[in-house]
PDB file of C-alpha atoms in Angstrom:
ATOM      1  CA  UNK A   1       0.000   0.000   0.000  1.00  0.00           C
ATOM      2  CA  UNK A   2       1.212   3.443  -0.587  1.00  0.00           C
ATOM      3  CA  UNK A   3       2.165   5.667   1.734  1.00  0.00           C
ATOM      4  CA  UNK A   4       0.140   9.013   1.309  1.00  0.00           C
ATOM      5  CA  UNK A   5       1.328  12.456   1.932  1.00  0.00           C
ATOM      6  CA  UNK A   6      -0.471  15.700   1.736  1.00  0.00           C
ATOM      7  CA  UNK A   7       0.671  19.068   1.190  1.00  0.00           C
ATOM      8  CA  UNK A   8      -1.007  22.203   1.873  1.00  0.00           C
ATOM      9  CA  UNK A   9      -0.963  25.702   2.829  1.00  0.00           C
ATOM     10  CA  UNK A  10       0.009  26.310   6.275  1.00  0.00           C
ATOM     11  CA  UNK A  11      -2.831  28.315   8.528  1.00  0.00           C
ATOM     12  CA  UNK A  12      -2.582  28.988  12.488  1.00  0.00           C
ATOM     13  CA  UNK A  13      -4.074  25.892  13.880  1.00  0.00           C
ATOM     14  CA  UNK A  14      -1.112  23.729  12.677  1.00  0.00           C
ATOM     15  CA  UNK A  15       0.798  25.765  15.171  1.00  0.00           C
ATOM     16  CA  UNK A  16       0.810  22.689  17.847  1.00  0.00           C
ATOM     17  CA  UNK A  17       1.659  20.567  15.427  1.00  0.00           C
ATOM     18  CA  UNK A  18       4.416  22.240  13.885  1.00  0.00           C
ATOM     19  CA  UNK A  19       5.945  23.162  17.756  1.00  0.00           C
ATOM     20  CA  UNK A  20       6.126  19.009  17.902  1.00  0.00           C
ATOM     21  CA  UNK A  21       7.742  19.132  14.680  1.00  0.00           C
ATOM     22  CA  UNK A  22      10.233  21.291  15.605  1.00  0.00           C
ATOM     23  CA  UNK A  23      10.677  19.802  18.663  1.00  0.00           C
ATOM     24  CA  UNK A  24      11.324  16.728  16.603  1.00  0.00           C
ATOM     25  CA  UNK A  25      13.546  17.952  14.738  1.00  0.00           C
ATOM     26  CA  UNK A  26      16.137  19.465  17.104  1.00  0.00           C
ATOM     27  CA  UNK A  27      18.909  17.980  15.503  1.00  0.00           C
ATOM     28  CA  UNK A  28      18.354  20.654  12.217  1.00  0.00           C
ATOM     29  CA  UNK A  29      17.483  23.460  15.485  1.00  0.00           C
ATOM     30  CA  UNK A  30      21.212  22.601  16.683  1.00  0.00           C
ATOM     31  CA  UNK A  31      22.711  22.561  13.594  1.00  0.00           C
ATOM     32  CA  UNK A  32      21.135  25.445  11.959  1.00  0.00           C
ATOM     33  CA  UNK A  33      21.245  28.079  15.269  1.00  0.00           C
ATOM     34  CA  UNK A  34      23.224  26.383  17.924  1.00  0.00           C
ATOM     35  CA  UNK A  35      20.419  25.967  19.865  1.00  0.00           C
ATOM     36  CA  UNK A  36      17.076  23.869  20.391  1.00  0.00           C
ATOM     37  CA  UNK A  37      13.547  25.239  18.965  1.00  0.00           C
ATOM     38  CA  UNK A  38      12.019  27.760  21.131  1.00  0.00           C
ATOM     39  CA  UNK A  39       8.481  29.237  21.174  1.00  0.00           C
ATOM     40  CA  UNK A  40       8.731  32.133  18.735  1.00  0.00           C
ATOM     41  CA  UNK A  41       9.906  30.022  15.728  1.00  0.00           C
ATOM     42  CA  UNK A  42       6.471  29.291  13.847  1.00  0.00           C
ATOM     43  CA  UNK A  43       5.962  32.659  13.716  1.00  0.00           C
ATOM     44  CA  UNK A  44       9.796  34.087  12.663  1.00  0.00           C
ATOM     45  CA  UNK A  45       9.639  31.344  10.146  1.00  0.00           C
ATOM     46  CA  UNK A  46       6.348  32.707   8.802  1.00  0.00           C
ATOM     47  CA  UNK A  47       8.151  36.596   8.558  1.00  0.00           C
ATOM     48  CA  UNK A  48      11.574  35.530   7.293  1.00  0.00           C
ATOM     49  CA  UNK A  49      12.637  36.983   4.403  1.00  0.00           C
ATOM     50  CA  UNK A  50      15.176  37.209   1.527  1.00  0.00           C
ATOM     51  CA  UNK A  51      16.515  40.725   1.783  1.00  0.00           C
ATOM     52  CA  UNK A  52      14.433  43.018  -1.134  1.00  0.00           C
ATOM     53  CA  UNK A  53      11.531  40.128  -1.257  1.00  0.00           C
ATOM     54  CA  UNK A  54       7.876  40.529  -1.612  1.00  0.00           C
ATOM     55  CA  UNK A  55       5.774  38.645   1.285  1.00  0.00           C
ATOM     56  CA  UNK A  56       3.574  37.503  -1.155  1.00  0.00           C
ATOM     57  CA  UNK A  57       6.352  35.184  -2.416  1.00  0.00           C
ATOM     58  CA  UNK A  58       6.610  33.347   0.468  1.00  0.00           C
ATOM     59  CA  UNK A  59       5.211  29.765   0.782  1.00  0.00           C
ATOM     60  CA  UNK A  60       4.779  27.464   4.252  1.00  0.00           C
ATOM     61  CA  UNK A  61       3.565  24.337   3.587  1.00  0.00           C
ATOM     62  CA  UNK A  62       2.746  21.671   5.854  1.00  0.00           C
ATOM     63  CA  UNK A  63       3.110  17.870   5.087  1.00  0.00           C
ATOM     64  CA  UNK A  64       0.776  15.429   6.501  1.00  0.00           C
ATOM     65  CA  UNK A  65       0.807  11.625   7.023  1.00  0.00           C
ATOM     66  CA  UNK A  66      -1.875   9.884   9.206  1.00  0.00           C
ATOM     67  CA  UNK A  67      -3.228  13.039  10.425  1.00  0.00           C
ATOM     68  CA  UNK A  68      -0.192  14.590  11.633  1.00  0.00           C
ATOM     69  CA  UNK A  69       2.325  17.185  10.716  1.00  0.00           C
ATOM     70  CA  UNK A  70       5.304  15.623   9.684  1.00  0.00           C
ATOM     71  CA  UNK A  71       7.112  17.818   7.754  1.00  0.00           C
ATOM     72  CA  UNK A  72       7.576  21.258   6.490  1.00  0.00           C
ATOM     73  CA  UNK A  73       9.084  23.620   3.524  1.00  0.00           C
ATOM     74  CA  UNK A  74       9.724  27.314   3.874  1.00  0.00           C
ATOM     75  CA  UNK A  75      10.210  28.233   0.317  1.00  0.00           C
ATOM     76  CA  UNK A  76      10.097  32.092  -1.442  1.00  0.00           C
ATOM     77  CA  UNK A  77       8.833  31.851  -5.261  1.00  0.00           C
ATOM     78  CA  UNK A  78      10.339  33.820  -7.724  1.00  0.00           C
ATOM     79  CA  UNK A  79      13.552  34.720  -5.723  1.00  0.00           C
ATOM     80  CA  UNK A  80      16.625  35.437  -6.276  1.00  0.00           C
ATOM     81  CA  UNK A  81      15.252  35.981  -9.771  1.00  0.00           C
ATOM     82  CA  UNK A  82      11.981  34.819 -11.743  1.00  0.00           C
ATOM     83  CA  UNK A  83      12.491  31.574 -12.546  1.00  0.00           C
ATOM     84  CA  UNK A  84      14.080  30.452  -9.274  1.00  0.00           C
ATOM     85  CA  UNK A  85      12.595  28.990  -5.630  1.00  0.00           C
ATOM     86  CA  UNK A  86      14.416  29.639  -2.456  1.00  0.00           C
ATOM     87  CA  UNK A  87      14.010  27.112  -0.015  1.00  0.00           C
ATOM     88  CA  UNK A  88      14.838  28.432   3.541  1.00  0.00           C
ATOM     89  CA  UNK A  89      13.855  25.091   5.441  1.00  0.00           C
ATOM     90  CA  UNK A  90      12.710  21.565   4.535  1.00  0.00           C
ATOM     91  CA  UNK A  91      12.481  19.375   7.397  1.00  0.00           C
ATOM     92  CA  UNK A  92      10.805  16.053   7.959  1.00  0.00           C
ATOM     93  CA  UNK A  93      10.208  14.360  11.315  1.00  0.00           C
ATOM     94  CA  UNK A  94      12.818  12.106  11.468  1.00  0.00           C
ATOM     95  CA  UNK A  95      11.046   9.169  11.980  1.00  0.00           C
ATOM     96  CA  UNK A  96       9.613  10.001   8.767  1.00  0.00           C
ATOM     97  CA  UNK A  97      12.519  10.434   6.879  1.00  0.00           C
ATOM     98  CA  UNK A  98      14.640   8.019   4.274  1.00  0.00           C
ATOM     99  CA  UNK A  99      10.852   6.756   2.961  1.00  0.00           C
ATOM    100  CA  UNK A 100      10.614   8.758  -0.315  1.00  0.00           C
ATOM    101  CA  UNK A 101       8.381  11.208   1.228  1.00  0.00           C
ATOM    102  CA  UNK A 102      11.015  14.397   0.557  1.00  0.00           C
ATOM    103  CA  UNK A 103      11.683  13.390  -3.187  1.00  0.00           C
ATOM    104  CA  UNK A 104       8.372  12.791  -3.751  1.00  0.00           C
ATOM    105  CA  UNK A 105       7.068  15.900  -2.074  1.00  0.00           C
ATOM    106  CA  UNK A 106       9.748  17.977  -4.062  1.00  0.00           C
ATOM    107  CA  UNK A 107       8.469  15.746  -7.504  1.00  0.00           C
ATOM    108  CA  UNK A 108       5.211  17.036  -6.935  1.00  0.00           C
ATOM    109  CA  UNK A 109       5.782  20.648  -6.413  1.00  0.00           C
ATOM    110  CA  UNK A 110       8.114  21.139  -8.936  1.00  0.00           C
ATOM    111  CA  UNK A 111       5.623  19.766 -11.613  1.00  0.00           C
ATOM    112  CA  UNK A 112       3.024  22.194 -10.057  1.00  0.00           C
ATOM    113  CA  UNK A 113       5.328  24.981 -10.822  1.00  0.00           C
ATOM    114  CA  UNK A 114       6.830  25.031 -14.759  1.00  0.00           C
ATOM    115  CA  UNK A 115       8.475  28.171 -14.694  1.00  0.00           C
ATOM    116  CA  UNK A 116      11.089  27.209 -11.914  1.00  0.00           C
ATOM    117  CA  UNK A 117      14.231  25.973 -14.007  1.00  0.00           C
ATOM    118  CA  UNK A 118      16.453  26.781 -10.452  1.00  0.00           C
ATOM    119  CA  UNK A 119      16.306  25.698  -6.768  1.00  0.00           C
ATOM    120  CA  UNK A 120      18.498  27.448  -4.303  1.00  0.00           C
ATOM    121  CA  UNK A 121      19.113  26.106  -0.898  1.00  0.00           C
ATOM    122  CA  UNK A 122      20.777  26.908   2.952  1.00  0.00           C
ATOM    123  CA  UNK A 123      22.026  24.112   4.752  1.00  0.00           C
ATOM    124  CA  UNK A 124      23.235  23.725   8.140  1.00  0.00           C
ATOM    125  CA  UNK A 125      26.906  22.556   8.249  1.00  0.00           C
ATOM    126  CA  UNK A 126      27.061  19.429   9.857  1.00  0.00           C
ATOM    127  CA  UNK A 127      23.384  18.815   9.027  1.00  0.00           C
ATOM    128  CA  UNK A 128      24.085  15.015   7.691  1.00  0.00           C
ATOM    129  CA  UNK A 129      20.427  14.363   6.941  1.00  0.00           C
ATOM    130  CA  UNK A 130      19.690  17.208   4.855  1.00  0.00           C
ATOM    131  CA  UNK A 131      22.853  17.175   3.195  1.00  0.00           C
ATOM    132  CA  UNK A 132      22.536  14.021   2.049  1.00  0.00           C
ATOM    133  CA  UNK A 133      19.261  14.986   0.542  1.00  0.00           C
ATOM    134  CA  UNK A 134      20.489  17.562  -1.110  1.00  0.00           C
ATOM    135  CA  UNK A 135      23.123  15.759  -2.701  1.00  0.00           C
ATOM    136  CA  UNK A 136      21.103  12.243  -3.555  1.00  0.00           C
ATOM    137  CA  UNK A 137      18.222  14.909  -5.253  1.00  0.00           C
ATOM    138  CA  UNK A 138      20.694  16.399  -7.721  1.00  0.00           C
ATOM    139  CA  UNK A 139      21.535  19.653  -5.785  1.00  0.00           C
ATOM    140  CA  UNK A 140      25.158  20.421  -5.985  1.00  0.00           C
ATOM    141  CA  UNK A 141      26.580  21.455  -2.493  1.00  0.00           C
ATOM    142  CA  UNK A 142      29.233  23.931  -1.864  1.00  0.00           C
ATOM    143  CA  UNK A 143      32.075  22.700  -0.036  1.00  0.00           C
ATOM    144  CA  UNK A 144      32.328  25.656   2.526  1.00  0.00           C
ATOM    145  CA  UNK A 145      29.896  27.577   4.561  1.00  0.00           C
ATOM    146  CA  UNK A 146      28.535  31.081   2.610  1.00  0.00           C
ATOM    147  CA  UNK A 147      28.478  34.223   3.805  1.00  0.00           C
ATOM    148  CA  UNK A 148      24.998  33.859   5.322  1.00  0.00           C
ATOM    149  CA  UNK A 149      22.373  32.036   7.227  1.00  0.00           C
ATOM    150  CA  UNK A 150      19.441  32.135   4.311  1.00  0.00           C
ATOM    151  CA  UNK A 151      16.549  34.372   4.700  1.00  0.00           C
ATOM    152  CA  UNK A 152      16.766  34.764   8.898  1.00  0.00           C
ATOM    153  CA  UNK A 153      19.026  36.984  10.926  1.00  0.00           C
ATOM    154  CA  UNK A 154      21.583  35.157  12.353  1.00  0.00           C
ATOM    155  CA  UNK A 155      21.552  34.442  16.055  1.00  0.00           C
ATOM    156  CA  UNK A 156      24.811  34.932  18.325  1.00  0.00           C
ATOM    157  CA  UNK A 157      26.127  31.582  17.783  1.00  0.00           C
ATOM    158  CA  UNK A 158      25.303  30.563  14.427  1.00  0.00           C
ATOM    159  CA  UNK A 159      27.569  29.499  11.545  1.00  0.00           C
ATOM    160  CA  UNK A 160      27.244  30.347   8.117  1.00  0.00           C
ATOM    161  CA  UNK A 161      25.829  28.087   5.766  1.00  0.00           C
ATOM    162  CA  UNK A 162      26.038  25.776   2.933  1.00  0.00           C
ATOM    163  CA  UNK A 163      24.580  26.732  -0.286  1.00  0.00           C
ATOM    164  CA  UNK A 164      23.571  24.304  -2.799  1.00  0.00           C
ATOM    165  CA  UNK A 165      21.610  24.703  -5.691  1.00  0.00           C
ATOM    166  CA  UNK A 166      19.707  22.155  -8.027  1.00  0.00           C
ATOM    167  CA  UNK A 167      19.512  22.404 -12.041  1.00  0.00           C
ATOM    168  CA  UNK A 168      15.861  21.497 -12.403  1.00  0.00           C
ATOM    169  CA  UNK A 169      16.673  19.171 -14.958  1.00  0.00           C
ATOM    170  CA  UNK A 170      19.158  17.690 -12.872  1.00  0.00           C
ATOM    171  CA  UNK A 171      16.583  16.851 -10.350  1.00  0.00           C
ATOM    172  CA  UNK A 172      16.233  12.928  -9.373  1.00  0.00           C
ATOM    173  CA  UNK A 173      14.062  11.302  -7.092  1.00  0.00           C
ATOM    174  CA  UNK A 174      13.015   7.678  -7.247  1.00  0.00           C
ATOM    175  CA  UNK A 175       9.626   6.453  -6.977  1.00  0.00           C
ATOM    176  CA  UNK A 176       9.762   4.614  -3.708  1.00  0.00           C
ATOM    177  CA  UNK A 177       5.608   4.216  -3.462  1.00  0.00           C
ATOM    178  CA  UNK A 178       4.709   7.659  -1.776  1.00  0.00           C
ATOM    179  CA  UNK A 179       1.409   9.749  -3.473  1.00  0.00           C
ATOM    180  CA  UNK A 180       1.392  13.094  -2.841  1.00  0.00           C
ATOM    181  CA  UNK A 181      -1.918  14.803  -2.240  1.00  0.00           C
ATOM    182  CA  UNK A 182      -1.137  19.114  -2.652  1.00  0.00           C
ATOM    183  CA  UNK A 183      -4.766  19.174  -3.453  1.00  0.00           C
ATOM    184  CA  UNK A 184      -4.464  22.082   0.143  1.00  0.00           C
ATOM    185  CA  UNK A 185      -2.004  24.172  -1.382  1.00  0.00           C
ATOM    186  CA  UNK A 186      -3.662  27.371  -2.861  1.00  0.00           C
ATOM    187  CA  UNK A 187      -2.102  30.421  -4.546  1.00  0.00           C
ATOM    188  CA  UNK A 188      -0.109  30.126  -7.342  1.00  0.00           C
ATOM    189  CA  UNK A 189       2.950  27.754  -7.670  1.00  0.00           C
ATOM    190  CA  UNK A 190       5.263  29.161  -9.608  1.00  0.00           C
ATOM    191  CA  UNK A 191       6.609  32.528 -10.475  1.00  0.00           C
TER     192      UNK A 191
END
């Protein structure tokens, strides 16, 4: 049986859900700010920003699986130029990770949204699991840490990042039985 995923628009009652996510997810916390989540990160991820980017660009999606929130992408459409996405944060619970559901996720939403041809990306150095995404997707990863943390003011003890950015057509993801539902995701996709 397939494993089905659904992606959708995030709205303010996923708020617990998303706190348990994070919570879940400390390892990308610790690697990304030196620090585990705290309570004002739903909303700062909601308000960051590339620097010169409209709000309207900004996407939160939530995915689901059995009810709950188990994962999340923070992506800005149209950024740094018009036929690029910015993805600020993709995390999955891990328990939910290595099943497909990322590739398949990112399969889906890039065939929602045509005009994309790049993918830009922050990683955490020393973030293993997302690297390794990254890199098994098609994105190539820089070798050393950027100048920057992504679209988020840096906190006290945070390290630059790793960039990496995928070639659309370079983009590879095998089918590993997950069916992605983004039937909740309104707006447009691309852009």
């Amino acid at each position: 049986m397939a494993l089905r995923i659904k992606v959708r628009d995030f709205v303010p009652e996923d708020e617990p859900g998303v706190l348990e996510l994070f919570a879940a997810c400390e390892d990308w916390f610790v690697a990304a700010t030196g620090q585990p989540s705290g309570p004002g990160d739903v909303q700062s991820m909601y308000y960051a920003l590339p620097p010169g980017c409209a709000p309207e660009r900004k996407r939160l999606l939530v995915l689901e699986a059995e009810g709950r929130v188990t994962g999340l992408v923070d992506a800005v459409l149209g950024h740094p130029d018009p036929q690029s996405c910015a993805v600020g944060c993709w995390l999955l619970a891990p328990h939910w990770r290595r099943r497909g559901i990322g590739g398949a996720v990112a399969r889906a939403l890039l065939s929602a949204a045509p005009a994309v041809r790049r993918v830009t990306a922050v990683l955490p150095p020393g973030w293993a699991p997302g690297t390794a995404f990254a890199r098994a997707t098609g994105f190539r990863v820089a070798g050393a840490p950027g100048v920057s943390v992504g679209d988020r003011n840096a906190g006290p003890v945070e390290r630059a990042a790793l960039r990496a950015e995928l070639d659309v057509r370079s983009f590879r993801a095998g089918d590993r039985g997950v069916v992605v539902d983004r039937t909740g995701v309104s707006g447009p996709t691309a852009g």
